[in-house]
PDB file of C-alpha atoms in Angstrom:
ATOM      1  CA  MET A   1     -15.680 -29.055  -4.302  1.00  0.00           C
ATOM      2  CA  ARG A   2     -14.920 -25.367  -4.543  1.00  0.00           C
ATOM      3  CA  GLY A   3     -12.363 -23.221  -2.801  1.00  0.00           C
ATOM      4  CA  LEU A   4     -12.294 -19.464  -2.279  1.00  0.00           C
ATOM      5  CA  VAL A   5      -9.124 -17.393  -1.784  1.00  0.00           C
ATOM      6  CA  LEU A   6      -9.580 -13.819  -0.607  1.00  0.00           C
ATOM      7  CA  VAL A   7      -6.639 -11.771  -1.902  1.00  0.00           C
ATOM      8  CA  ALA A   8      -5.754  -8.517  -0.140  1.00  0.00           C
ATOM      9  CA  HIS A   9      -2.857  -6.178  -0.815  1.00  0.00           C
ATOM     10  CA  GLY A  10      -1.024  -6.823   2.450  1.00  0.00           C
ATOM     11  CA  SER A  11       0.036  -4.099   4.857  1.00  0.00           C
ATOM     12  CA  ARG A  12       3.026  -3.255   7.056  1.00  0.00           C
ATOM     13  CA  ARG A  13       0.408  -2.463   9.679  1.00  0.00           C
ATOM     14  CA  GLU A  14      -0.347  -5.868  11.208  1.00  0.00           C
ATOM     15  CA  ALA A  15      -3.795  -4.816  12.432  1.00  0.00           C
ATOM     16  CA  SER A  16      -4.850  -4.317   8.795  1.00  0.00           C
ATOM     17  CA  ASN A  17      -3.721  -7.851   7.953  1.00  0.00           C
ATOM     18  CA  ASP A  18      -5.686  -9.084  10.946  1.00  0.00           C
ATOM     19  CA  GLU A  19      -8.791  -7.426   9.513  1.00  0.00           C
ATOM     20  CA  VAL A  20      -8.282  -9.481   6.332  1.00  0.00           C
ATOM     21  CA  ARG A  21      -7.847 -12.690   8.334  1.00  0.00           C
ATOM     22  CA  ALA A  22     -11.048 -11.893  10.229  1.00  0.00           C
ATOM     23  CA  ILE A  23     -13.007 -11.314   7.015  1.00  0.00           C
ATOM     24  CA  ALA A  24     -11.727 -14.654   5.651  1.00  0.00           C
ATOM     25  CA  ALA A  25     -12.802 -16.383   8.862  1.00  0.00           C
ATOM     26  CA  ALA A  26     -16.253 -14.820   8.585  1.00  0.00           C
ATOM     27  CA  LEU A  27     -16.475 -15.939   4.952  1.00  0.00           C
ATOM     28  CA  ALA A  28     -15.568 -19.499   5.967  1.00  0.00           C
ATOM     29  CA  GLU A  29     -18.296 -19.448   8.575  1.00  0.00           C
ATOM     30  CA  GLN A  30     -20.955 -18.124   6.214  1.00  0.00           C
ATOM     31  CA  ALA A  31     -19.949 -19.965   3.042  1.00  0.00           C
ATOM     32  CA  ASP A  32     -21.965 -23.110   3.828  1.00  0.00           C
ATOM     33  CA  ARG A  33     -21.936 -25.288   0.780  1.00  0.00           C
ATOM     34  CA  ARG A  34     -20.993 -22.540  -1.628  1.00  0.00           C
ATOM     35  CA  PHE A  35     -17.289 -22.933  -0.822  1.00  0.00           C
ATOM     36  CA  GLU A  36     -16.011 -25.850   1.200  1.00  0.00           C
ATOM     37  CA  HIS A  37     -12.597 -24.250   1.620  1.00  0.00           C
ATOM     38  CA  VAL A  38     -11.981 -20.558   2.293  1.00  0.00           C
ATOM     39  CA  GLY A  39      -8.483 -19.138   2.599  1.00  0.00           C
ATOM     40  CA  PHE A  40      -6.703 -15.839   2.167  1.00  0.00           C
ATOM     41  CA  ALA A  41      -3.535 -14.532   0.547  1.00  0.00           C
ATOM     42  CA  PHE A  42      -1.580 -11.315   0.231  1.00  0.00           C
ATOM     43  CA  LEU A  43      -0.307  -9.786  -3.004  1.00  0.00           C
ATOM     44  CA  GLU A  44       2.683  -8.120  -1.350  1.00  0.00           C
ATOM     45  CA  ILE A  45       4.588  -7.671   1.891  1.00  0.00           C
ATOM     46  CA  LEU A  46       3.671 -10.894   3.676  1.00  0.00           C
ATOM     47  CA  ALA A  47       2.725 -14.547   3.211  1.00  0.00           C
ATOM     48  CA  PRO A  48       0.730 -16.522   2.288  1.00  0.00           C
ATOM     49  CA  THR A  49       1.238 -15.579  -1.359  1.00  0.00           C
ATOM     50  CA  ILE A  50      -1.493 -16.002  -3.959  1.00  0.00           C
ATOM     51  CA  GLY A  51       0.204 -19.221  -5.088  1.00  0.00           C
ATOM     52  CA  ASP A  52       0.247 -20.472  -1.487  1.00  0.00           C
ATOM     53  CA  GLY A  53      -3.472 -19.690  -1.122  1.00  0.00           C
ATOM     54  CA  ILE A  54      -4.445 -21.463  -4.318  1.00  0.00           C
ATOM     55  CA  GLU A  55      -2.319 -24.497  -3.508  1.00  0.00           C
ATOM     56  CA  ALA A  56      -3.821 -24.753  -0.024  1.00  0.00           C
ATOM     57  CA  ALA A  57      -7.279 -24.907  -1.617  1.00  0.00           C
ATOM     58  CA  LEU A  58      -6.134 -27.570  -4.091  1.00  0.00           C
ATOM     59  CA  ARG A  59      -4.543 -29.627  -1.303  1.00  0.00           C
ATOM     60  CA  ALA A  60      -7.838 -29.401   0.602  1.00  0.00           C
ATOM     61  CA  GLY A  61      -9.466 -31.076  -2.393  1.00  0.00           C
ATOM     62  CA  ALA A  62     -10.862 -28.162  -4.397  1.00  0.00           C
ATOM     63  CA  SER A  63     -11.437 -28.879  -8.078  1.00  0.00           C
ATOM     64  CA  GLU A  64     -12.295 -25.224  -8.692  1.00  0.00           C
ATOM     65  CA  VAL A  65     -10.704 -22.242  -6.965  1.00  0.00           C
ATOM     66  CA  VAL A  66     -12.151 -18.734  -7.057  1.00  0.00           C
ATOM     67  CA  VAL A  67      -9.636 -15.947  -6.406  1.00  0.00           C
ATOM     68  CA  LEU A  68     -11.451 -12.891  -5.033  1.00  0.00           C
ATOM     69  CA  PRO A  69      -9.575  -9.545  -5.096  1.00  0.00           C
ATOM     70  CA  TYR A  70     -10.310  -7.638  -1.890  1.00  0.00           C
ATOM     71  CA  PHE A  71      -9.662  -4.311  -3.592  1.00  0.00           C
ATOM     72  CA  LEU A  72     -11.865  -1.260  -4.105  1.00  0.00           C
ATOM     73  CA  SER A  73     -10.467  -0.097  -7.419  1.00  0.00           C
ATOM     74  CA  ALA A  74      -9.342  -1.753 -10.617  1.00  0.00           C
ATOM     75  CA  GLY A  75      -5.738  -0.544 -10.660  1.00  0.00           C
ATOM     76  CA  ARG A  76      -2.638  -2.372 -11.775  1.00  0.00           C
ATOM     77  CA  HIS A  77      -2.846  -4.839  -8.881  1.00  0.00           C
ATOM     78  CA  VAL A  78      -6.276  -6.061  -9.964  1.00  0.00           C
ATOM     79  CA  ALA A  79      -5.732  -5.785 -13.705  1.00  0.00           C
ATOM     80  CA  GLU A  80      -2.223  -7.219 -13.943  1.00  0.00           C
ATOM     81  CA  ASP A  81      -0.521  -8.443 -10.765  1.00  0.00           C
ATOM     82  CA  ILE A  82      -3.200 -10.810  -9.470  1.00  0.00           C
ATOM     83  CA  PRO A  83      -3.855 -12.416 -12.892  1.00  0.00           C
ATOM     84  CA  ALA A  84      -0.087 -12.822 -13.384  1.00  0.00           C
ATOM     85  CA  ALA A  85       0.230 -14.629 -10.046  1.00  0.00           C
ATOM     86  CA  VAL A  86      -2.655 -16.915 -10.951  1.00  0.00           C
ATOM     87  CA  VAL A  87      -1.132 -17.733 -14.332  1.00  0.00           C
ATOM     88  CA  ARG A  88       2.201 -18.582 -12.695  1.00  0.00           C
ATOM     89  CA  THR A  89       0.498 -20.888 -10.192  1.00  0.00           C
ATOM     90  CA  ARG A  90      -1.561 -22.593 -12.857  1.00  0.00           C
ATOM     91  CA  ARG A  91       1.542 -23.715 -14.713  1.00  0.00           C
ATOM     92  CA  SER A  92       2.147 -26.197 -11.893  1.00  0.00           C
ATOM     93  CA  HIS A  93      -1.506 -27.275 -11.779  1.00  0.00           C
ATOM     94  CA  PRO A  94      -2.693 -27.500 -15.379  1.00  0.00           C
ATOM     95  CA  ASP A  95      -5.833 -29.460 -14.509  1.00  0.00           C
ATOM     96  CA  ALA A  96      -7.129 -27.101 -11.825  1.00  0.00           C
ATOM     97  CA  ARG A  97      -9.969 -24.720 -12.660  1.00  0.00           C
ATOM     98  CA  ILE A  98      -8.920 -21.351 -11.285  1.00  0.00           C
ATOM     99  CA  ARG A  99     -11.160 -18.327 -11.769  1.00  0.00           C
ATOM    100  CA  ILE A 100     -10.775 -14.699 -10.775  1.00  0.00           C
ATOM    101  CA  ALA A 101     -13.869 -12.913  -9.498  1.00  0.00           C
ATOM    102  CA  PRO A 102     -14.388  -9.190 -10.112  1.00  0.00           C
ATOM    103  CA  HIS A 103     -12.821  -7.018  -7.419  1.00  0.00           C
ATOM    104  CA  LEU A 104     -14.925  -5.938  -4.447  1.00  0.00           C
ATOM    105  CA  GLY A 105     -15.456  -2.424  -5.848  1.00  0.00           C
ATOM    106  CA  ARG A 106     -17.510  -4.035  -8.624  1.00  0.00           C
ATOM    107  CA  ALA A 107     -19.783  -6.083  -6.372  1.00  0.00           C
ATOM    108  CA  PRO A 108     -23.452  -5.580  -7.262  1.00  0.00           C
ATOM    109  CA  GLY A 109     -24.400  -5.643  -3.582  1.00  0.00           C
ATOM    110  CA  LEU A 110     -21.864  -2.994  -2.536  1.00  0.00           C
ATOM    111  CA  THR A 111     -24.137   0.055  -2.667  1.00  0.00           C
ATOM    112  CA  GLU A 112     -26.775  -1.603  -0.501  1.00  0.00           C
ATOM    113  CA  THR A 113     -24.076  -2.670   1.961  1.00  0.00           C
ATOM    114  CA  LEU A 114     -22.826   0.936   2.131  1.00  0.00           C
ATOM    115  CA  LEU A 115     -26.317   2.380   2.592  1.00  0.00           C
ATOM    116  CA  ASP A 116     -27.063  -0.067   5.398  1.00  0.00           C
ATOM    117  CA  LEU A 117     -23.782   0.845   7.061  1.00  0.00           C
ATOM    118  CA  ALA A 118     -24.476   4.572   6.813  1.00  0.00           C
ATOM    119  CA  ASP A 119     -28.075   4.200   7.878  1.00  0.00           C
ATOM    120  CA  SER A 120     -27.887   1.890  10.835  1.00  0.00           C
ATOM    121  CA  SER A 121     -24.692   2.306  12.694  1.00  0.00           C
ATOM    122  CA  SER A 122     -23.251   5.759  12.376  1.00  0.00           C
ATOM    123  CA  ASP A 123     -21.452   6.845  15.519  1.00  0.00           C
ATOM    124  CA  PRO A 124     -21.541  10.328  16.922  1.00  0.00           C
ATOM    125  CA  LEU A 125     -18.119  11.864  16.763  1.00  0.00           C
TER     126      LEU A 125
ATOM    127  CA  MET B   1     -33.203  15.809   5.892  1.00  0.00           C
ATOM    128  CA  ARG B   2     -30.063  13.683   5.851  1.00  0.00           C
ATOM    129  CA  GLY B   3     -26.979  13.847   3.717  1.00  0.00           C
ATOM    130  CA  LEU B   4     -24.382  11.174   3.001  1.00  0.00           C
ATOM    131  CA  VAL B   5     -20.774  11.862   2.014  1.00  0.00           C
ATOM    132  CA  LEU B   6     -18.742   8.918   0.715  1.00  0.00           C
ATOM    133  CA  VAL B   7     -15.079   9.568   1.552  1.00  0.00           C
ATOM    134  CA  ALA B   8     -12.404   7.772  -0.481  1.00  0.00           C
ATOM    135  CA  HIS B   9      -8.645   8.132  -0.304  1.00  0.00           C
ATOM    136  CA  GLY B  10      -8.186   9.724  -3.712  1.00  0.00           C
ATOM    137  CA  SER B  11      -5.833   8.386  -6.367  1.00  0.00           C
ATOM    138  CA  ARG B  12      -3.417   9.747  -8.961  1.00  0.00           C
ATOM    139  CA  ARG B  13      -5.051   7.242 -11.287  1.00  0.00           C
ATOM    140  CA  GLU B  14      -8.135   9.062 -12.529  1.00  0.00           C
ATOM    141  CA  ALA B  15      -9.988   5.834 -13.371  1.00  0.00           C
ATOM    142  CA  SER B  16      -9.946   4.943  -9.639  1.00  0.00           C
ATOM    143  CA  ASN B  17     -11.506   8.290  -8.763  1.00  0.00           C
ATOM    144  CA  ASP B  18     -14.124   7.656 -11.457  1.00  0.00           C
ATOM    145  CA  GLU B  19     -14.986   4.383  -9.725  1.00  0.00           C
ATOM    146  CA  VAL B  20     -15.668   6.369  -6.528  1.00  0.00           C
ATOM    147  CA  ARG B  21     -17.844   8.855  -8.398  1.00  0.00           C
ATOM    148  CA  ALA B  22     -19.769   5.970  -9.945  1.00  0.00           C
ATOM    149  CA  ILE B  23     -20.364   4.358  -6.541  1.00  0.00           C
ATOM    150  CA  ALA B  24     -21.622   7.696  -5.179  1.00  0.00           C
ATOM    151  CA  ALA B  25     -23.967   8.039  -8.147  1.00  0.00           C
ATOM    152  CA  ALA B  26     -25.295   4.523  -7.528  1.00  0.00           C
ATOM    153  CA  LEU B  27     -25.771   5.363  -3.830  1.00  0.00           C
ATOM    154  CA  ALA B  28     -27.744   8.488  -4.776  1.00  0.00           C
ATOM    155  CA  GLU B  29     -29.943   6.422  -7.028  1.00  0.00           C
ATOM    156  CA  GLN B  30     -30.628   3.749  -4.418  1.00  0.00           C
ATOM    157  CA  ALA B  31     -30.803   5.932  -1.314  1.00  0.00           C
ATOM    158  CA  ASP B  32     -34.501   6.743  -1.702  1.00  0.00           C
ATOM    159  CA  ARG B  33     -35.657   8.474   1.429  1.00  0.00           C
ATOM    160  CA  ARG B  34     -32.775   7.296   3.566  1.00  0.00           C
ATOM    161  CA  PHE B  35     -30.510  10.102   2.323  1.00  0.00           C
ATOM    162  CA  GLU B  36     -31.884  12.995   0.305  1.00  0.00           C
ATOM    163  CA  HIS B  37     -28.413  14.184  -0.588  1.00  0.00           C
ATOM    164  CA  VAL B  38     -25.483  11.935  -1.526  1.00  0.00           C
ATOM    165  CA  GLY B  39     -22.060  13.332  -2.321  1.00  0.00           C
ATOM    166  CA  PHE B  40     -18.449  12.237  -2.283  1.00  0.00           C
ATOM    167  CA  ALA B  41     -15.111  13.589  -1.141  1.00  0.00           C
ATOM    168  CA  PHE B  42     -11.436  12.650  -1.215  1.00  0.00           C
ATOM    169  CA  LEU B  43      -9.092  12.611   1.736  1.00  0.00           C
ATOM    170  CA  GLU B  44      -6.005  13.418  -0.331  1.00  0.00           C
ATOM    171  CA  ILE B  45      -4.736  14.249  -3.809  1.00  0.00           C
ATOM    172  CA  LEU B  46      -7.861  15.843  -5.312  1.00  0.00           C
ATOM    173  CA  ALA B  47     -11.015  17.784  -4.550  1.00  0.00           C
ATOM    174  CA  PRO B  48     -13.681  17.879  -3.301  1.00  0.00           C
ATOM    175  CA  THR B  49     -12.220  17.751   0.209  1.00  0.00           C
ATOM    176  CA  ILE B  50     -14.134  16.294   3.141  1.00  0.00           C
ATOM    177  CA  GLY B  51     -15.047  19.832   4.207  1.00  0.00           C
ATOM    178  CA  ASP B  52     -16.329  20.580   0.700  1.00  0.00           C
ATOM    179  CA  GLY B  53     -18.440  17.425   0.761  1.00  0.00           C
ATOM    180  CA  ILE B  54     -19.986  18.161   4.144  1.00  0.00           C
ATOM    181  CA  GLU B  55     -20.700  21.777   3.231  1.00  0.00           C
ATOM    182  CA  ALA B  56     -22.359  20.739  -0.029  1.00  0.00           C
ATOM    183  CA  ALA B  57     -24.709  18.521   1.981  1.00  0.00           C
ATOM    184  CA  LEU B  58     -25.442  21.345   4.425  1.00  0.00           C
ATOM    185  CA  ARG B  59     -26.098  23.794   1.577  1.00  0.00           C
ATOM    186  CA  ALA B  60     -28.511  21.252   0.089  1.00  0.00           C
ATOM    187  CA  GLY B  61     -30.480  21.474   3.352  1.00  0.00           C
ATOM    188  CA  ALA B  62     -29.180  18.511   5.350  1.00  0.00           C
ATOM    189  CA  SER B  63     -29.620  18.805   9.107  1.00  0.00           C
ATOM    190  CA  GLU B  64     -27.603  15.623   9.634  1.00  0.00           C
ATOM    191  CA  VAL B  65     -24.619  14.508   7.578  1.00  0.00           C
ATOM    192  CA  VAL B  66     -23.184  10.985   7.676  1.00  0.00           C
ATOM    193  CA  VAL B  67     -19.550  10.696   6.583  1.00  0.00           C
ATOM    194  CA  LEU B  68     -18.871   7.180   5.297  1.00  0.00           C
ATOM    195  CA  PRO B  69     -15.219   6.101   4.973  1.00  0.00           C
ATOM    196  CA  TYR B  70     -14.798   4.055   1.777  1.00  0.00           C
ATOM    197  CA  PHE B  71     -11.812   2.202   3.217  1.00  0.00           C
ATOM    198  CA  LEU B  72     -11.209  -1.486   3.854  1.00  0.00           C
ATOM    199  CA  SER B  73      -8.993  -1.177   6.904  1.00  0.00           C
ATOM    200  CA  ALA B  74      -8.947   0.957  10.012  1.00  0.00           C
ATOM    201  CA  GLY B  75      -5.574   2.610   9.557  1.00  0.00           C
ATOM    202  CA  ARG B  76      -4.508   6.144  10.373  1.00  0.00           C
ATOM    203  CA  HIS B  77      -6.709   7.608   7.653  1.00  0.00           C
ATOM    204  CA  VAL B  78      -9.860   6.148   9.207  1.00  0.00           C
ATOM    205  CA  ALA B  79      -8.821   6.528  12.842  1.00  0.00           C
ATOM    206  CA  GLU B  80      -7.307  10.009  12.691  1.00  0.00           C
ATOM    207  CA  ASP B  81      -7.345  11.903   9.412  1.00  0.00           C
ATOM    208  CA  ILE B  82     -11.043  11.661   8.568  1.00  0.00           C
ATOM    209  CA  PRO B  83     -12.214  12.542  12.124  1.00  0.00           C
ATOM    210  CA  ALA B  84      -9.764  15.495  12.161  1.00  0.00           C
ATOM    211  CA  ALA B  85     -11.201  16.827   8.903  1.00  0.00           C
ATOM    212  CA  VAL B  86     -14.743  16.481  10.263  1.00  0.00           C
ATOM    213  CA  VAL B  87     -13.806  18.307  13.469  1.00  0.00           C
ATOM    214  CA  ARG B  88     -12.245  21.147  11.470  1.00  0.00           C
ATOM    215  CA  THR B  89     -15.365  21.502   9.327  1.00  0.00           C
ATOM    216  CA  ARG B  90     -17.682  21.435  12.292  1.00  0.00           C
ATOM    217  CA  ARG B  91     -16.032  24.489  13.821  1.00  0.00           C
ATOM    218  CA  SER B  92     -17.693  26.550  11.076  1.00  0.00           C
ATOM    219  CA  HIS B  93     -21.038  24.767  11.472  1.00  0.00           C
ATOM    220  CA  PRO B  94     -21.584  24.257  15.190  1.00  0.00           C
ATOM    221  CA  ASP B  95     -25.274  23.439  14.811  1.00  0.00           C
ATOM    222  CA  ALA B  96     -24.872  20.727  12.200  1.00  0.00           C
ATOM    223  CA  ARG B  97     -25.126  17.090  13.241  1.00  0.00           C
ATOM    224  CA  ILE B  98     -22.212  15.325  11.601  1.00  0.00           C
ATOM    225  CA  ARG B  99     -21.631  11.621  12.190  1.00  0.00           C
ATOM    226  CA  ILE B 100     -18.969   9.235  10.995  1.00  0.00           C
ATOM    227  CA  ALA B 101     -20.067   5.744  10.021  1.00  0.00           C
ATOM    228  CA  PRO B 102     -17.770   2.743  10.519  1.00  0.00           C
ATOM    229  CA  HIS B 103     -15.474   2.149   7.533  1.00  0.00           C
ATOM    230  CA  LEU B 104     -16.573  -0.244   4.808  1.00  0.00           C
ATOM    231  CA  GLY B 105     -14.337  -3.060   6.092  1.00  0.00           C
ATOM    232  CA  ARG B 106     -16.576  -3.206   9.172  1.00  0.00           C
ATOM    233  CA  ALA B 107     -19.885  -3.436   7.319  1.00  0.00           C
ATOM    234  CA  PRO B 108     -22.011  -6.306   8.629  1.00  0.00           C
ATOM    235  CA  GLY B 109     -23.162  -7.113   5.092  1.00  0.00           C
ATOM    236  CA  LEU B 110     -19.670  -7.294   3.621  1.00  0.00           C
ATOM    237  CA  THR B 111     -19.136 -11.047   3.873  1.00  0.00           C
ATOM    238  CA  GLU B 112     -22.419 -11.807   2.135  1.00  0.00           C
ATOM    239  CA  THR B 113     -21.561  -9.280  -0.591  1.00  0.00           C
ATOM    240  CA  LEU B 114     -18.195 -11.010  -1.095  1.00  0.00           C
ATOM    241  CA  LEU B 115     -19.716 -14.487  -1.196  1.00  0.00           C
ATOM    242  CA  ASP B 116     -22.305 -13.383  -3.759  1.00  0.00           C
ATOM    243  CA  LEU B 117     -19.549 -11.840  -5.858  1.00  0.00           C
ATOM    244  CA  ALA B 118     -17.436 -14.991  -5.706  1.00  0.00           C
ATOM    245  CA  ASP B 119     -20.379 -17.265  -6.321  1.00  0.00           C
ATOM    246  CA  SER B 120     -22.215 -15.616  -9.138  1.00  0.00           C
ATOM    247  CA  SER B 121     -19.893 -13.780 -11.394  1.00  0.00           C
ATOM    248  CA  SER B 122     -16.452 -15.260 -11.428  1.00  0.00           C
ATOM    249  CA  ASP B 123     -14.804 -14.953 -14.822  1.00  0.00           C
ATOM    250  CA  PRO B 124     -12.618 -17.592 -16.371  1.00  0.00           C
ATOM    251  CA  LEU B 125      -9.099 -16.265 -16.685  1.00  0.00           C
TER     252      LEU B 125
END
C-alpha cells in the first residue's frame, strides 16, 4: 500500500499550519485507493518532522511513501533540505521505497487550477 | 474584456521569479477567452508592482481585472498587503472593476492537482 506525506515549510503563524493540516485532511478524503495513508510534515519550526511523517506512513503499513513538497518554487528547501531529510530517514528504513514528487509549482494541473480560481470565485474588494 | 494579474511574493533568487513568469506565460496560453490579458506582478523585492500589473491590464483594454494571489497561505500579505495595493491603484482608476480572487491555497481544485502530482510523476530519489 502507498502512503503520501505532504511537506510544508512550517510557519510561526499557527493559522498557516492549520491550512496545511486542512489540505492534508482533504487529500486523505479524496485519495481513495491512490494512497491508503495520507499525512503531513513540516520542514522547519514545528513537528511532525519529515522523518516523523515518513515513519508514520511506514508504521501504517506503507511499502511505498511519496513525499510531496507543498512549495511553489524550487529553492534550497526543495532542492536540498527535503531530499536530505529523506535520505537521513531512509538510513533507518533501507527496505522502504521513498520517492519525492515534484514540488507543487511544477504540477501540470496548476495553471488550470489557477484559471478556475480566477474565473469562478473572485470576490469584489 | 478581462485581465488577470498573477501576484507572487517576489524573491531575491531570480530562478524563483522566473518560475512565476513561466506560470504567467502558461496561464496566458491556456486562458483562451476567459482572460484576454494575463500579466504578473510582485508584492515585494522587484518590479512590476501590483499597481504596474493592474495598469498594464487596463492599458491593454481590460474593463475588469482579477488579481490572483499566488500564495499558499492566508497570511498578512494576502489579507492586508495585496488588498492595500489594489485600493491604492484604484484611486487613480475609479471606473475600473478590480477584483481579488482567493489565494491559491484556497483553490477548490488544489487537492486533485496535488494527488495527480503525487500519483503520476514521483521521481525516485
